[in-house]
Amino acid sequence: MISQLLLSPLLTVEQCRGRVSDADYATAAGFCDSRAAEYLTWRAVLANYLGSVPQIVYTEQGAPRLEGSDLYIGVSHTVDLVAVVVSDEACAVDVERKDRDVKRISERFLSASEREMCCSNEDFITFWCARECYYKLRGDSSLSLLTDMRVTAYDAEAGCVTVEDNRAQSATLRIERTAEHIVVYTI
């Protein structure tokens, strides 16, 4: 199995010129600066990895795909980091800043037993990312973050978390930590 996690700080719109398609560059011109940087950075990172500028299409669920390729991609970004995962199997990724306060809203996406598993704000962020990543991986908009999925195993030291849903599906996801971010992605 091919699986690669690519991380990059946000590039400026000008830094992306020549690294993305003319069509993508033109599309980004209609966005605010921060949105344009996110949109173009992940495309530039992907082009660098693939060695050519890819044509991106979207599934019915809104997930990006590489046109004419058997490779799958997953994309996530924060205000200062882009994460892209590339695989020959369905994949997904989610990234959040460590300073994001998700504990205060955790009852909206975690059960009481899951909240008890969390010992720090980083744990809450990891669980949030795990659920988001799993949701993207499944591509099923009918799944509820609170009622239809749960974290069933979490090993912070080993860098993995397992999420399962009420339809007897599950996935073990990898956790990467940088100085300022938590990234959860498919293995």
mmCIF file of N, CA and C in Angstrom, residues 10-11 18 27 74 100 103 111 128 139-141 167 177 182 184:
data_model
loop_
_atom_site.group_PDB
_atom_site.id
_atom_site.type_symbol
_atom_site.label_atom_id
_atom_site.label_comp_id
_atom_site.label_asym_id
_atom_site.label_seq_id
_atom_site.Cartn_x
_atom_site.Cartn_y
_atom_site.Cartn_z
ATOM 1 N N LEU A 10 1.408 27.238 5.155
ATOM 2 C CA LEU A 10 0.696 27.917 4.083
ATOM 3 C C LEU A 10 1.667 28.744 3.256
ATOM 4 N N LEU A 11 1.538 28.634 1.958
ATOM 5 C CA LEU A 11 2.319 29.438 1.033
ATOM 6 C C LEU A 11 1.496 30.672 0.662
ATOM 7 N N GLY A 18 2.659 29.040 -10.825
ATOM 8 C CA GLY A 18 3.543 28.125 -11.537
ATOM 9 C C GLY A 18 3.582 26.728 -10.938
ATOM 10 N N THR A 27 -9.324 30.418 -10.233
ATOM 11 C CA THR A 27 -10.392 30.182 -9.259
ATOM 12 C C THR A 27 -10.055 30.852 -7.937
ATOM 13 N N GLY A 74 -6.530 12.971 0.535
ATOM 14 C CA GLY A 74 -7.284 13.593 1.611
ATOM 15 C C GLY A 74 -6.609 14.907 1.936
ATOM 16 N N ARG A 100 -6.206 25.288 19.978
ATOM 17 C CA ARG A 100 -7.660 25.390 19.787
ATOM 18 C C ARG A 100 -8.355 24.809 21.017
ATOM 19 N N LYS A 103 -12.225 21.493 24.225
ATOM 20 C CA LYS A 103 -12.775 20.873 25.436
ATOM 21 C C LYS A 103 -14.130 21.481 25.789
ATOM 22 N N SER A 111 -18.919 11.330 23.639
ATOM 23 C CA SER A 111 -19.759 10.777 24.695
ATOM 24 C C SER A 111 -19.087 11.027 26.048
ATOM 25 N N TRP A 128 -11.267 14.898 18.408
ATOM 26 C CA TRP A 128 -11.979 15.683 17.407
ATOM 27 C C TRP A 128 -11.441 15.356 16.011
ATOM 28 N N GLY A 139 -17.106 9.096 4.014
ATOM 29 C CA GLY A 139 -17.816 9.803 2.947
ATOM 30 C C GLY A 139 -19.317 9.671 3.045
ATOM 31 N N ASP A 140 -19.828 9.514 4.254
ATOM 32 C CA ASP A 140 -21.254 9.304 4.484
ATOM 33 C C ASP A 140 -21.799 10.463 5.305
ATOM 34 N N SER A 141 -22.473 11.392 4.645
ATOM 35 C CA SER A 141 -22.952 12.585 5.342
ATOM 36 C C SER A 141 -24.058 12.293 6.350
ATOM 37 N N ARG A 167 -22.416 1.162 12.341
ATOM 38 C CA ARG A 167 -22.689 0.280 11.205
ATOM 39 C C ARG A 167 -21.629 -0.810 11.103
ATOM 40 N N ARG A 177 2.146 14.548 15.776
ATOM 41 C CA ARG A 177 2.147 15.796 16.540
ATOM 42 C C ARG A 177 3.348 16.635 16.117
ATOM 43 N N ILE A 182 -1.847 18.965 15.729
ATOM 44 C CA ILE A 182 -2.156 17.531 15.800
ATOM 45 C C ILE A 182 -2.751 17.148 14.458
ATOM 46 N N VAL A 184 -4.296 13.820 12.345
ATOM 47 C CA VAL A 184 -4.788 12.444 12.376
ATOM 48 C C VAL A 184 -5.088 12.043 10.926
#
